[in-house]
Coordinates of C-alpha atoms and ligand atoms in Angstrom, one line a residue:
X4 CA -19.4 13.8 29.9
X5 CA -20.1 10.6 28.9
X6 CA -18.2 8.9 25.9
X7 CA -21.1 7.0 23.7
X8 CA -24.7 8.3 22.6
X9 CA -27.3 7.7 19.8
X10 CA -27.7 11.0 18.9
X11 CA -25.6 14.7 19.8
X12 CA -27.8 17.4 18.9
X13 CA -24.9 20.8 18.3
X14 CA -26.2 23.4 19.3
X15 CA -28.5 24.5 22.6
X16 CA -30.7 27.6 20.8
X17 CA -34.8 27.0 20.1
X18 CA -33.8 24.5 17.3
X19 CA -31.3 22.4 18.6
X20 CA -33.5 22.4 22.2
X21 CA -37.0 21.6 20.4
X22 CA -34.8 18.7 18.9
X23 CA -33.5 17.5 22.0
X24 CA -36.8 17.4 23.6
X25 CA -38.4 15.7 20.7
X26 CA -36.1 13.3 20.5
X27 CA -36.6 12.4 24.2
X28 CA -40.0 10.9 23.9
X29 CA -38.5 7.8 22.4
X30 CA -36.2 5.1 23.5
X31 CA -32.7 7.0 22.1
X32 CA -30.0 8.2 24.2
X33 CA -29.6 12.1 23.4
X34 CA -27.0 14.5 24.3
X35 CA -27.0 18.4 23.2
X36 CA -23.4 20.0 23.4
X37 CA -23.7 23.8 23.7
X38 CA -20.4 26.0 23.5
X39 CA -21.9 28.8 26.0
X40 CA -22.4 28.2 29.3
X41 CA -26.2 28.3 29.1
X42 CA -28.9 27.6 26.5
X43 CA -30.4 30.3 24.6
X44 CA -27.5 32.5 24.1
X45 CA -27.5 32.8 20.2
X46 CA -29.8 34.2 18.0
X47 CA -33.0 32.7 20.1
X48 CA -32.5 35.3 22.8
X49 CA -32.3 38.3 20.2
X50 CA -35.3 38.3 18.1
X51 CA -39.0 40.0 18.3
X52 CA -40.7 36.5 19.9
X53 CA -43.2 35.9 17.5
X54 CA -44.9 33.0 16.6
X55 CA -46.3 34.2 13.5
X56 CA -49.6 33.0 12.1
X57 CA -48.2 32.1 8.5
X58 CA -50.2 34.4 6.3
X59 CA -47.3 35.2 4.5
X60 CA -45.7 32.1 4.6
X61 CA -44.4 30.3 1.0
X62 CA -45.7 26.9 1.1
X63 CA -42.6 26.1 -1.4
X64 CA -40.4 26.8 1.0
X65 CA -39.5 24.7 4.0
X66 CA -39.5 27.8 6.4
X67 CA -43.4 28.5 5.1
X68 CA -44.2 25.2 5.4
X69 CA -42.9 24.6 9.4
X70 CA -44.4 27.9 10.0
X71 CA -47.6 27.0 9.9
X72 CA -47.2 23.4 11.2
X73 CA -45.5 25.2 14.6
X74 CA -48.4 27.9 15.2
X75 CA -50.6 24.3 15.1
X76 CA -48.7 22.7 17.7
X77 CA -48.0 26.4 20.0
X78 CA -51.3 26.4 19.8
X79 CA -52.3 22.5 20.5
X80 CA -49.6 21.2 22.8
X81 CA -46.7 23.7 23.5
X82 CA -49.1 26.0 25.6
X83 CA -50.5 23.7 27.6
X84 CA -47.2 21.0 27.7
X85 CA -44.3 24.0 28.5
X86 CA -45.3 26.4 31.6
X87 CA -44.0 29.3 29.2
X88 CA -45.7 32.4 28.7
X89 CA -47.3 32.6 25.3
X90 CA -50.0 35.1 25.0
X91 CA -52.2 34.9 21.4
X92 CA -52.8 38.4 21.0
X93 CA -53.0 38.5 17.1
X94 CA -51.1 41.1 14.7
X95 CA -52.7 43.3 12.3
X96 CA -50.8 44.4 8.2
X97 CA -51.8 47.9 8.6
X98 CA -52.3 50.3 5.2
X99 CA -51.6 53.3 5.2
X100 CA -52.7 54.5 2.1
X101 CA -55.7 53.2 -0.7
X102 CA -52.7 52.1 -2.6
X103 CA -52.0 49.3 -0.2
X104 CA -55.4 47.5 0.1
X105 CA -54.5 45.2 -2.8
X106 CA -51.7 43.9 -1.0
X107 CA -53.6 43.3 1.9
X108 CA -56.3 40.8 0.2
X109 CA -53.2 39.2 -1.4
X110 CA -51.8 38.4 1.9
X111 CA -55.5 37.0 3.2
X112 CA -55.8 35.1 0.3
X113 CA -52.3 33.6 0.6
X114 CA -53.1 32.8 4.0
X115 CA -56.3 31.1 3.7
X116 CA -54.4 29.1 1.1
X117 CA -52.1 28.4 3.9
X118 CA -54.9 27.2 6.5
X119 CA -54.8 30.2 8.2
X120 CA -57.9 30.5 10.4
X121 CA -59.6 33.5 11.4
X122 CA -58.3 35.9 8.7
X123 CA -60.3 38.9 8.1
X124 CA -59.9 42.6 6.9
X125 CA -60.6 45.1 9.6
X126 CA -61.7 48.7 8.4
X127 CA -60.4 51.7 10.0
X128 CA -63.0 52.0 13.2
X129 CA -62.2 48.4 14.1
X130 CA -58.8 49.2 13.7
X131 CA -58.8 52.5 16.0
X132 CA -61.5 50.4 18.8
X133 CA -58.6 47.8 19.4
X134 CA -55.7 49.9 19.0
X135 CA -56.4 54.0 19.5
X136 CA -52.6 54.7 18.8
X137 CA -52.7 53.9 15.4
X138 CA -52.0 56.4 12.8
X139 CA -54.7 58.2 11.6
X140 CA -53.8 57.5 7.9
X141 CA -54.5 53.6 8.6
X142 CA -57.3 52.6 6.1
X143 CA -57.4 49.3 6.7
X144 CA -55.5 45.9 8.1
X145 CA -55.2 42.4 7.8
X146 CA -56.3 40.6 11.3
X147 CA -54.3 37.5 12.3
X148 CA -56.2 36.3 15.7
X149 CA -53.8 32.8 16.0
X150 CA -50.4 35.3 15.6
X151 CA -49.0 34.8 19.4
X152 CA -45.9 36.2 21.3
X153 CA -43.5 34.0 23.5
X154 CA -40.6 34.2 25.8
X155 CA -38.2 33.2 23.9
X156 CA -35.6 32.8 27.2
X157 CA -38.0 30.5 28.8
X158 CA -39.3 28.6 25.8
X159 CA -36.0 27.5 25.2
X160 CA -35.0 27.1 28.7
X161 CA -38.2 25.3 28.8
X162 CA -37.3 22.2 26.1
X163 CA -33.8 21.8 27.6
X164 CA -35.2 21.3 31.1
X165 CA -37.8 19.1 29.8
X166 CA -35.4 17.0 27.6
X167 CA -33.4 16.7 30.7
X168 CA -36.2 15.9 33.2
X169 CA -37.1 13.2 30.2
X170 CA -34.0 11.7 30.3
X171 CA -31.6 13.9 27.5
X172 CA -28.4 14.9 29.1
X173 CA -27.2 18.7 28.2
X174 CA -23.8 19.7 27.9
X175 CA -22.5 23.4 28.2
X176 CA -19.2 25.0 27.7
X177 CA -18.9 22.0 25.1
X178 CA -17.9 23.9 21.9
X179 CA -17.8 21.4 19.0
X180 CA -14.3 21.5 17.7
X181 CA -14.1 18.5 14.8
X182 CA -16.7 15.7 13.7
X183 CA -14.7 12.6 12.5
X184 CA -17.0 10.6 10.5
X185 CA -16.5 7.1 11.4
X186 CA -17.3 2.9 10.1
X187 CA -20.0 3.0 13.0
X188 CA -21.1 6.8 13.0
X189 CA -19.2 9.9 14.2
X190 CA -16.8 10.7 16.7
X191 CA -17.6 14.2 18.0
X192 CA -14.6 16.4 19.5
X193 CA -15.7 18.8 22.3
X194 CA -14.2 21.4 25.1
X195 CA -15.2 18.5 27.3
X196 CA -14.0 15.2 25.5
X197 CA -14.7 13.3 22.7
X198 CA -18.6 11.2 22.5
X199 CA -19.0 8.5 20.2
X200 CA -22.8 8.7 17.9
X201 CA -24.8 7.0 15.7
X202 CA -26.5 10.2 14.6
X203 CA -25.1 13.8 14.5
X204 CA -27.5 16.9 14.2
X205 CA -26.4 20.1 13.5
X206 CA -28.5 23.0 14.8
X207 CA -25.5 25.6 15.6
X208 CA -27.4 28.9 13.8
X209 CA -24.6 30.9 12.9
X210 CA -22.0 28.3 12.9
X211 CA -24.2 25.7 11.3
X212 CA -22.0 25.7 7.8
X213 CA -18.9 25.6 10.0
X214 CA -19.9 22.6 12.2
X215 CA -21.3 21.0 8.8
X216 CA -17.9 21.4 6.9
X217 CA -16.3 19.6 10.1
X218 CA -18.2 16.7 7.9
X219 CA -17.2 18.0 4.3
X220 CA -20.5 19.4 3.6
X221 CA -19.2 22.7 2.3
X222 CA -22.0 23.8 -0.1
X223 CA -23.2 26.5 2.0
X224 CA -22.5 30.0 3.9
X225 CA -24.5 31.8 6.8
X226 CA -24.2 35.1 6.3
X227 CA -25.3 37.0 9.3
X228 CA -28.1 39.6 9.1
X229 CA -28.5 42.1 11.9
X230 CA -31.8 43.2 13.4
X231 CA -32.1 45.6 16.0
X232 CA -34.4 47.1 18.1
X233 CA -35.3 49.6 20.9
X234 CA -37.5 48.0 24.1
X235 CA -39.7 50.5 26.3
X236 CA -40.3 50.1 30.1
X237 CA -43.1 48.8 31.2
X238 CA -44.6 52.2 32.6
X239 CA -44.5 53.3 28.8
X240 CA -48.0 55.4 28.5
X241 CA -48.1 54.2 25.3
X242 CA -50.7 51.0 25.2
X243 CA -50.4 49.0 22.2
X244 CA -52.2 45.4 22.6
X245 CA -51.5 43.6 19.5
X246 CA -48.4 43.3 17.1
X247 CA -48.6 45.8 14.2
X248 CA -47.0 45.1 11.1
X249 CA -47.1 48.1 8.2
X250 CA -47.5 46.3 4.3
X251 CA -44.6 44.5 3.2
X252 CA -42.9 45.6 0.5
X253 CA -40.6 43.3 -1.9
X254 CA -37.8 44.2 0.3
X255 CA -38.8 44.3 4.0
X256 CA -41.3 43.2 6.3
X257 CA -41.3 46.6 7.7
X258 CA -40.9 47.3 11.1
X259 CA -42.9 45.9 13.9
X260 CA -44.5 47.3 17.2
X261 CA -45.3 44.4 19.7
X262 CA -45.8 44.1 23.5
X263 CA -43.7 41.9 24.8
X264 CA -45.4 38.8 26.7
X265 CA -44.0 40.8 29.9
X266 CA -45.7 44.4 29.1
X267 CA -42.8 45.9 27.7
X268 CA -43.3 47.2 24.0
X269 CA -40.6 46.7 21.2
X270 CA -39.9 48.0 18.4
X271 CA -37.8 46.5 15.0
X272 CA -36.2 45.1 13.7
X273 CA -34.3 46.4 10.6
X274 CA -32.2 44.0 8.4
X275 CA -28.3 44.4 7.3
X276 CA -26.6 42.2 6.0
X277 CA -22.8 41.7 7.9
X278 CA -19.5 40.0 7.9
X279 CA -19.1 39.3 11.6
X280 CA -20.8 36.5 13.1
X281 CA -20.1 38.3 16.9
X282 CA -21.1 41.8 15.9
X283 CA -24.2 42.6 17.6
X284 CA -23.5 46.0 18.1
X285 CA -25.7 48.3 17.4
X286 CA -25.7 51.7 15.1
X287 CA -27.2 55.1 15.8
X288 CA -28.1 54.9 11.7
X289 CA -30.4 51.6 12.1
X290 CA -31.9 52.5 15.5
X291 CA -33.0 55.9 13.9
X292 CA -34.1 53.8 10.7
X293 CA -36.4 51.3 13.7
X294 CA -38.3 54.8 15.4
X295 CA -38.9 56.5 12.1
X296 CA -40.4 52.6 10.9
X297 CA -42.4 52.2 13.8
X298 CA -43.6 55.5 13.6
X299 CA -45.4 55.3 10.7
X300 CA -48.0 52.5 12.4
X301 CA -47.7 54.4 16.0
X302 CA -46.8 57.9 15.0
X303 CA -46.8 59.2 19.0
X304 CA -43.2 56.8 19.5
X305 CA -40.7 58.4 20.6
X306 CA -37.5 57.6 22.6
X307 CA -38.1 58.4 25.7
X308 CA -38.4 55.4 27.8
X309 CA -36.4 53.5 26.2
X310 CA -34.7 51.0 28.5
X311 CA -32.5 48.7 26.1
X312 CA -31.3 48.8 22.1
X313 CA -30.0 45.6 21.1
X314 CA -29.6 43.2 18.3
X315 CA -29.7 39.9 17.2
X316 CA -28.4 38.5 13.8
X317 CA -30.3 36.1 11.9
X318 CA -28.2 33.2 10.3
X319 CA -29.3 33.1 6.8
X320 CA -28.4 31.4 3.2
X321 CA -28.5 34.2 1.1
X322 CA -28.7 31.5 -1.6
X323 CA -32.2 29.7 -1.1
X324 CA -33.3 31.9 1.8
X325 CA -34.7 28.8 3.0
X326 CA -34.0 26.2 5.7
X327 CA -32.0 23.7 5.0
X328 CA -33.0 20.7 7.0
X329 CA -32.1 17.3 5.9
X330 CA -30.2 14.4 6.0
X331 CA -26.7 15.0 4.2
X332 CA -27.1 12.0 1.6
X333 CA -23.0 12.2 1.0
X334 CA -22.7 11.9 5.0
X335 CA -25.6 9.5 6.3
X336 CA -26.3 9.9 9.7
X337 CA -25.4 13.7 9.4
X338 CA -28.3 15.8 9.5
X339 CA -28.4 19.6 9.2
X340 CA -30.8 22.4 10.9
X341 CA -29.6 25.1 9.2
X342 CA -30.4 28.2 7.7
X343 CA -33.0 28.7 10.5
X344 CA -33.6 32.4 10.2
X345 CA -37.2 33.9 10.9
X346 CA -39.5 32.3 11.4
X347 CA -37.1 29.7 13.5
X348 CA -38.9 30.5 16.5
X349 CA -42.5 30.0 15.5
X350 CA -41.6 26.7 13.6
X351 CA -39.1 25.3 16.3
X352 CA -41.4 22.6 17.5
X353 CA -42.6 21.7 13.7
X354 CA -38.7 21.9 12.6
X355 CA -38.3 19.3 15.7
X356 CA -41.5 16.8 14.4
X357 CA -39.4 16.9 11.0
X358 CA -36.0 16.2 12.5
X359 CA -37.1 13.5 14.5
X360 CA -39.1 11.9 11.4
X361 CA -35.3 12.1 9.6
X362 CA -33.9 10.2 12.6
X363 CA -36.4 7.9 12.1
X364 CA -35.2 7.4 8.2
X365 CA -32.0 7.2 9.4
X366 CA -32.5 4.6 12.0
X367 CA -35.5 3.2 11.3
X368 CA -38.7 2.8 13.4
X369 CA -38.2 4.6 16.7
X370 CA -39.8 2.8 19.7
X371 CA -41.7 5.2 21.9
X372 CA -41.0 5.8 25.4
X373 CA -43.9 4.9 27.8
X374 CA -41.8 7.0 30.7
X375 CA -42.2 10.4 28.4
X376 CA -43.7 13.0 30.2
X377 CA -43.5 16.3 27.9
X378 CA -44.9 18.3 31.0
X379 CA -43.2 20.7 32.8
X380 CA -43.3 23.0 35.2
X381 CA -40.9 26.2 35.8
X382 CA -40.1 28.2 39.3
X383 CA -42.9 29.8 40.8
X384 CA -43.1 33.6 39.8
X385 CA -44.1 35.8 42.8
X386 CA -45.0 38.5 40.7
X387 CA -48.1 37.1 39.3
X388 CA -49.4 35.5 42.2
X389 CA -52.5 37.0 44.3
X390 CA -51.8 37.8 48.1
X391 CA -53.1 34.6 49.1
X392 CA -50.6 32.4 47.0
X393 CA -48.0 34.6 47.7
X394 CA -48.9 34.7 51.1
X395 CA -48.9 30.8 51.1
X396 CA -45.3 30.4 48.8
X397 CA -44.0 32.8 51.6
X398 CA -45.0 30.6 55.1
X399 CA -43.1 27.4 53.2
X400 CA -40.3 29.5 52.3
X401 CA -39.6 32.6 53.7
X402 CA -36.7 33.6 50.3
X403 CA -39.9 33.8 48.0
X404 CA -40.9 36.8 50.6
X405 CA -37.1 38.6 49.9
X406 CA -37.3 40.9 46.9
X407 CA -34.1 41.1 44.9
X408 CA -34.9 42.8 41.4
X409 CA -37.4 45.3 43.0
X410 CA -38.2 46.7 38.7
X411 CA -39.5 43.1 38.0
X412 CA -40.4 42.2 41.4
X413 CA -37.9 39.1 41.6
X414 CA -37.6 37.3 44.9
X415 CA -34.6 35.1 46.4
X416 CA -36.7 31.7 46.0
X417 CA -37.0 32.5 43.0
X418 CA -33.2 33.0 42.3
X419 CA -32.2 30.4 43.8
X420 CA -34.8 27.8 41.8
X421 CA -33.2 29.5 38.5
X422 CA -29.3 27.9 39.3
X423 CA -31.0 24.8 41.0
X424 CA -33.4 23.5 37.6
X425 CA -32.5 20.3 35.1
X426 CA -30.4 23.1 33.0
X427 CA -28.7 25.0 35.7
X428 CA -28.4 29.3 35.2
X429 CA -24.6 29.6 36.1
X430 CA -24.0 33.0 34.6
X431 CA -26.1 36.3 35.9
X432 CA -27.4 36.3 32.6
X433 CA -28.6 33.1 32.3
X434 CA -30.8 33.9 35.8
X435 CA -32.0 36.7 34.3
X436 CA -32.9 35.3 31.4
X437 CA -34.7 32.5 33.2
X438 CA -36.5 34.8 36.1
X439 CA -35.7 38.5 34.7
X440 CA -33.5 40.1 38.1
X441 CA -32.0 43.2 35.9
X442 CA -34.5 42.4 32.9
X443 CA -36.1 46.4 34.5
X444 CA -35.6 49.7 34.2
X445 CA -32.5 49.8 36.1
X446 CA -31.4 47.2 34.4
X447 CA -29.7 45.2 37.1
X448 CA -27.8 48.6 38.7
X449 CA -29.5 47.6 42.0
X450 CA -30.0 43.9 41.8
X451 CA -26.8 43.0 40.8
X452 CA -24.5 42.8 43.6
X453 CA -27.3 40.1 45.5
X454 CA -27.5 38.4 42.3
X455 CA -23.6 37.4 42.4
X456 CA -24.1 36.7 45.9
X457 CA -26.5 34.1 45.5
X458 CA -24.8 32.3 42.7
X459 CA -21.3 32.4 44.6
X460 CA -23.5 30.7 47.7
X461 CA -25.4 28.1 45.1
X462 CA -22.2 27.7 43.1
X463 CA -19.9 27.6 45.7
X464 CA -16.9 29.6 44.2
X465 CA -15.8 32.9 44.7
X466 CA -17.4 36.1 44.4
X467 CA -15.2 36.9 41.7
X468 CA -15.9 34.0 39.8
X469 CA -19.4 35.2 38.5
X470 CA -19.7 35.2 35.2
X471 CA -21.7 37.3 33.3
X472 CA -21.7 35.3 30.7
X473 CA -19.2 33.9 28.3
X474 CA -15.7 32.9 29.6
X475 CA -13.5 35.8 30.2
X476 CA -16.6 38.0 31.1
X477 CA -16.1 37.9 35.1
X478 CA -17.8 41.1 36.8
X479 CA -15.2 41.5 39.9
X480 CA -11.8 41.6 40.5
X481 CA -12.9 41.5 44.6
X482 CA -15.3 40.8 46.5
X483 CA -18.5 42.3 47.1
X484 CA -18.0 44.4 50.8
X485 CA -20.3 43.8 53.0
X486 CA -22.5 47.2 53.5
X487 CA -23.0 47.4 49.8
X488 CA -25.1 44.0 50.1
X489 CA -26.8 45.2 53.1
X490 CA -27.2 48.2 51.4
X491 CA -29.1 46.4 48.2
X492 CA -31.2 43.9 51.2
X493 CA -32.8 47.2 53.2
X494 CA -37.1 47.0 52.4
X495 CA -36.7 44.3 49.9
X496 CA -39.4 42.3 51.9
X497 CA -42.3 41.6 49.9
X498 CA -45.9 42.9 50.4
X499 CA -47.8 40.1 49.6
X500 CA -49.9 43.1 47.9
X501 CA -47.9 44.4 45.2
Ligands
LIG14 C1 -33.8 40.2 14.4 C2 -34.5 38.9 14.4 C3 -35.9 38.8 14.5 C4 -36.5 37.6 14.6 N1 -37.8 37.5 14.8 C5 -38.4 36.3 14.8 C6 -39.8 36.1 15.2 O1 -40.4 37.1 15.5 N2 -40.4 34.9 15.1 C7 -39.7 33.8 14.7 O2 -40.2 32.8 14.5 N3 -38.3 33.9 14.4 C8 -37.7 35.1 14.5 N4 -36.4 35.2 14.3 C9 -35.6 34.0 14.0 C10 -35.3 33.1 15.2 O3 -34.8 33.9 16.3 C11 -34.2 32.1 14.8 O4 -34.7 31.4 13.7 C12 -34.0 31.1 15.9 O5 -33.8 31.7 17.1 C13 -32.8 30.2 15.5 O6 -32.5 29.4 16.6 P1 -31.4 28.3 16.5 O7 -31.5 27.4 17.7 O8 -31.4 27.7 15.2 O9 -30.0 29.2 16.5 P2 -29.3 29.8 17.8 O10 -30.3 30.3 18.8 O11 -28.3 30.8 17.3 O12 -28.6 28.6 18.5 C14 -27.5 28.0 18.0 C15 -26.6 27.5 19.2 O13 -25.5 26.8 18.7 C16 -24.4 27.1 19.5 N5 -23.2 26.7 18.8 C17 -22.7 27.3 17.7 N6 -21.5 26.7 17.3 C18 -21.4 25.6 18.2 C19 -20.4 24.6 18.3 N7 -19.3 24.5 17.5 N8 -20.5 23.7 19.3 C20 -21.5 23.8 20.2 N9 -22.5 24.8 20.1 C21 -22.4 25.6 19.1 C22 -24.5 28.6 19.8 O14 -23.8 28.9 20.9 C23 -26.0 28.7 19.9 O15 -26.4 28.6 21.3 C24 -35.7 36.4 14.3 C25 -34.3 36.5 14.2 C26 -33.7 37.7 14.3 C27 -32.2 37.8 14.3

C-alpha cells in the first residue's frame, strides 16, 4: 500500500465508493481503505434498493435535501455513466381506507414542493389496471413515476471499479485502526500500514462515530436499527410491477413490496432499534411483523417461496436523524459521512457532489482531470443476451458457454471476469454479489463447489483457502474430490436459447 495520499476515503459501502469515484475526476491522489475483503459488505448490501423519488423527503434536513439531488443525477448521469441495472418502475402510497386520503395529498403536495415530477393521485381502477394484487380495500394512491430500484451490489461495485479504472487506488482487508492528526494532515493507521493524507473522510456507516473519535470528534453515537426482510424466487406467481408503500404513519414508513431489479419480489423492512453493531440476525417476531405488513397492500402473500430472510441495520443518530456530513471545524481536513441511514442509497451520488464540494473548501479550487472517464462497463451477463450474442460471446470464448449457477444462469466467463475486474471478488460472496452464482433458489447448494474451484484457479491458493467472506470464514477444511466437481460440471453447457 502506498505510504502518502491527498485524500483516504474509510470506508468501501455506497458512500464511501460514490466519494471515491467523485473524487477521481480531478487531479487528487485518492485511496479508499475498506476493513472487509470486498466493497459493499456493510449496510449497502442489506437494504430494499430504492432510489426513492423524494416525496416525502424534509427539505430541512440534509438526508431530504441529497434525496432529491441523487434521484436527479440516477436519473441524468448514473444510468447512462455505470452499466448497473436501474430500472424506474415508480412506487405507489396506497390507502386503505377514506381516512387516509388526507395524508396522501399531503405527501403530493410536499413533493411538488420538493420538485418532484410527475406526481399524481391514482383512483382505485388505475390502481387495480397496473397492479391487480392489490387489496381490494385500496381507495386510492400516491404515484411516484421517477421512484427507481438498483442493484445495490453492482452499484457499488460499480463506483469502486470506476474510481479504480480512473486512477483511485482501493484497499481491502485495511481496517482503520487510529487517525493521528498531524502539522501537515493525518497519519492513518491500517491492517496494511500506515498512509500519510492531507484530507481524511470518514464514510465507515456503522463505525463512522468510532473512526471519527480516532480524531476526538466524540459528539455522536450510531445506534444500529435492524430491518429485515423475506425475498421470493423468481418463479413467485405473484406479479407485482411497481413498489408499494401503505400510508406512513408518525412512526413507520410501513412495509414495502418491491420487485427486485432481478425479478425477485421483497418484502420489508421493519425497524428495531439494537445494541450490536454485528447482529444481523434475524427474529421469527419481526419476520412475522414483515408478512402481516405486506399483507395489507398484497393480501394473497404468503410464505411459501420464500428463498432468503435477512437483515440489514441502518446506522442512525438517534439524535438529529439526519446525516451528518461536514467538515469537523475542531479537526480541519477531517470530514464526516455519517449518519447515512435511508435514504443513503438514493442520495449516494448527491452525498458525493457535496463531499467533493467540502474537499474543495478544504483545499481550495480543485483542477479537473481531462483523463476522467466516469464510463464503465461491467462483465457481460449471458443471461440477458439473445441467441445471437450469446452465440457470438460463446465462439470467442468458449467459458461464457459453461453454465455454473444453473438458478441464475451464470457462466464460467463470467466468473472468472468477477475475480479479474479493477476491484477484484476474492471471497464467494463477493462473486456472487458481483454476477449472482448462488444469488437462486438453491442458493449456491449446486454451484458452490465450481465456484471455489475457479477462485482457487484465479487466486492461486488452496481449495481451502476460499473464503466466504470475512477472515476466519473458510468453507473447507479439504479439498474439493474430484467426482463431486464433475458431478456439479454434467449438462451445464449453455443453450444459447434459454
Ligand atoms: C433495512 C434498510 C433499508 C434501507 N433501504 C434503503 C432504500 O431503499 N433506499 C435508500 O436510499 N437507502 C436505504 N437504506 C439505507 C442505505 O442502505 C444506507 O444509507 C447506505 O447503504 C449506507 O452506505 P454507507 O456506505 O454509508 O455504509 P456501509 O455500506 O455500511 O459502508 C461502510 C463501510 O465502512 C467499512 N468500515 C467500517 N469501519 C471501518 C474501519 N475502521 N476501517 C475501514 N473500513 C471500515 C465497513 O466495512 C463498510 O464496508 C436502507 C438501510 C437499511 C438498513
Amino acid at each position: 500500500m502506498q505510504s502518502q495520499t491527498d485524500v483516504v476515503v474509510v470506508g468501501g459501502g455506497v458512500t464511501g465508493t460514490a466519494i471515491a469515484r467523485e473524487l477521481s475526476r480531478y487531479q487528487l491522489d485518492v485511496v479508499l481503505v475498506e476493513k472487509s475483503p470486498d466493497v459493499c459488505t456493510g449496510t449497502s448490501k442489506a437494504n430494499t434498493a430504492l432510489i426513492h423519488a423524494g416525496f416525502n423527503a424534509d427539505p430541512d434536513k440534509q438526508k431530504g435535501r441529497l434525496n432529491v439531488r441523487g434521484n436527479e443525477l440516477y436519473h441524468e448521469r448514473i444510468q447512462h455513466e455505470l452499466d448497473v441495472p436501474i430500472e424506474w418502475r415508480g412506487a405507489m402510497v396506497v390507502a386503505t381506507d377514506e381516512s387516509e386520503r388526507p395524508k396522501l395529498e399531503e405527501l403530493l403536495a410536499k413533493g411538488q414542493d420538493n420538485g418532484v415530477d410527475g406526481l399524481e393521485i391514482l383512483e382505485r381502477e388505475q390502481l387495480l389496471e397496473k397492479e391487480p394484487h392489490l387489496t381490494d380495500d385500496a381507495v386510492a394512491a400516491l404515484w411516484a413515476p421517477t421512484a427507481g430500484i438498483v442493484n445495490p451490489f453492482e452499484l457499488t461495485v460499480g463506483f469502486a471499479n470506476n474510481a479504480v479504472e480512473n486512477g483511485a487506488s482501493v484497499e481491502l482487508e485495511a481496517e482503520v485502526t487510529d487517525i493521528t492528526k498531524t502539522d501537515e494532515g493525518f497519519t492513518v493507521e491500517t491492517a496494511k500500514g500506515e498512509i500519510d493524507a492531507d484530507i481524511v473522510i470518514n464514510a465507515a456507516g456503522l463505525y463512522a462515530d468510532e473512526v471519527s473519535k480516532m480524531v476526538g470528534v466524540d459528539d455522536f453515537e450510531i445506534t444500529p436499527r435492524r430491518g429485515e426482510y423475506y425475498l421470493y424466487d423468481k418463479q413467485f406467481d405473484i406479479d407485482i410491477d411497481t413498489t408499494i408503500f401503505p400510508v406512513p404513519t408518525e412512526v413507520t414508513k410501513g412495509i414495502v413490496v418491491t420487485p427486485t431489479d432481478e425479478e425477485n419480489l421483497l418484502i420489508g423492512p421493519n425497524a428495531q432499534e439494537i445494541d450490536d453493531k454485528r447482529d444481523k440476525a434475524t427474529t421469527r417476531q419481526g419476520l412475522d411483523k414483515v408478512l402481516e405488513g405486506a399483507q395489507k397492500t398484497v393480501p394473497d402473500l404468503t410464505k411459501q417461496d420464500v428463498i432468503k430472510e435477512f437483515a440489514g441495520l441502518r446506522p442512525a443518530i438517534k439524535e438529529t436523524g439526519d446525516f451528518r456530513i461536514q467538515i469537523e471545524e475542531e479537526v480541519p481536513g477531517f470530514i464526516n459521512a455519517a449518519g447515512i441511514q435511508s435514504p443513503g442509497l438514493a442520495s449516494a451520488p448527491a452525498t458525493a457532489e457535496l463531499v467533493v464540494d467540502l474537499v474543495e473548501e478544504v483545499r481550495g479550487d480543485l483542477e479537473e482531470d481531462p483523463a476522467f472517464d466516469p464510463n464503465y462497463s461491467g462483465p457481460p451477463k449471458v443471461r440477458h443476451m439473445s441467441h445471437e450474442e450469446r452465440a457470438a460471446l460463446i465462439e470467442e470464448d468458449p467459458r461464457y458457454g459453461q453454465i455454473i449457477c444453473r438458478c441464475e444462469t451464470v457462466t464460467e466467463g463470467e466468473i472468472r471476469d468477477a475475480i479479474n475486474q479493477p476491484v477484484p471478488a476474492q471471497t464467494v460472496n463477493a462473486i456472487k454479489r458481483r454476477v449472482r452464482p448462488g444469488a437462486g433458489r438453491c442458493q449456491g447448494g449446486f454451484c458452490g463447489p465450481r465456484v471455489i474451484e475457479i477462485l482457487s484457479e484465479e487466486l492461486d491458493v488452496p481449495m481451502t483457502e476460499i473464503k466466504l467472506e470475512e477472515e476466519g470464514s473458510e468453507l473447507l477444511t479439504d479439498e474439493i474430490k474430484q467426482p463431486l466437481l464433475e458431478k456439479s460440471r454434467e449438462g451445464s453447457e449453455v443453450n444459447a436459447d434459454d
